[in-house]
Coordinates of C-alpha atoms in Angstrom, one line a residue:
L1 CA -43.9 -16.6 -14.2
V2 CA -42.4 -18.9 -11.7
I3 CA -43.3 -16.7 -8.7
L4 CA -46.9 -16.8 -10.0
L5 CA -46.9 -20.6 -10.1
L6 CA -45.0 -21.2 -6.9
G7 CA -46.3 -18.2 -4.9
G8 CA -48.2 -20.3 -2.6
L9 CA -45.4 -22.4 -1.6
L10 CA -43.2 -19.3 -1.1
S11 CA -45.9 -17.6 1.0
R12 CA -45.7 -20.5 3.5
V13 CA -42.0 -19.8 4.2
T14 CA -41.9 -16.0 4.4
E15 CA -43.0 -13.6 6.9
A16 CA -46.4 -11.8 7.0
P17 CA -46.2 -8.9 4.7
V18 CA -44.3 -10.7 1.9
S19 CA -46.4 -13.8 2.5
A20 CA -49.6 -12.0 1.8
L21 CA -48.3 -10.4 -1.4
L22 CA -47.0 -13.8 -2.6
N23 CA -50.4 -15.6 -1.6
G24 CA -52.4 -12.9 -3.5
M25 CA -50.2 -13.3 -6.7
S26 CA -50.3 -17.1 -6.5
M27 CA -51.8 -18.5 -9.6
L28 CA -52.4 -22.1 -8.4
D29 CA -53.4 -21.8 -4.7
V30 CA -55.6 -18.8 -5.0
H31 CA -57.0 -18.3 -8.4
F32 CA -57.1 -21.6 -10.1
T33 CA -58.8 -23.5 -7.2
A34 CA -62.0 -21.6 -7.8
F35 CA -62.0 -22.9 -11.4
G36 CA -61.3 -26.3 -10.1
R37 CA -64.4 -26.1 -7.8
G38 CA -66.5 -25.0 -10.8
T39 CA -67.0 -21.4 -9.7
V40 CA -66.0 -18.5 -11.9
E41 CA -65.4 -15.3 -9.9
L42 CA -64.9 -11.9 -11.5
K43 CA -61.6 -11.2 -9.6
D44 CA -60.1 -14.5 -10.9
L45 CA -61.1 -13.7 -14.6
I46 CA -59.5 -10.1 -14.1
Y47 CA -56.4 -11.8 -12.7
F48 CA -56.0 -14.2 -15.6
A49 CA -56.7 -11.4 -18.2
A50 CA -54.1 -9.2 -16.5
V51 CA -51.5 -11.9 -16.5
T52 CA -52.4 -12.9 -20.2
Y53 CA -52.2 -9.2 -21.2
L54 CA -48.7 -8.7 -19.5
A55 CA -47.3 -11.7 -21.0
L56 CA -48.5 -10.6 -24.5
F57 CA -47.3 -7.1 -23.9
C58 CA -43.8 -8.2 -22.9
A59 CA -43.5 -10.6 -25.9
T60 CA -44.6 -7.9 -28.3
R61 CA -42.0 -5.5 -27.0
R62 CA -39.2 -8.2 -27.1
L63 CA -40.1 -9.0 -30.7
E64 CA -40.1 -5.3 -31.6
A65 CA -36.8 -4.7 -29.9
R66 CA -35.3 -7.8 -31.7
R67 CA -36.6 -6.4 -35.2
W68 CA -34.7 -3.1 -34.6
R69 CA -31.4 -4.6 -34.0

């Protein structure tokens, strides 16, 4: 989650291949600025839906693992 939030800052201090990867995953610099401008793009909606799904999936798996201990 921290990499998603700070990916834009980290992409400025890394080399080219890692920089492009971090910049593409950056939540604030790439995907959230479009919402701030008032434009809603499909790629941004898919990104936020995927991040939400991944977070809920991980939380569910963690709670299920805790229940069986």
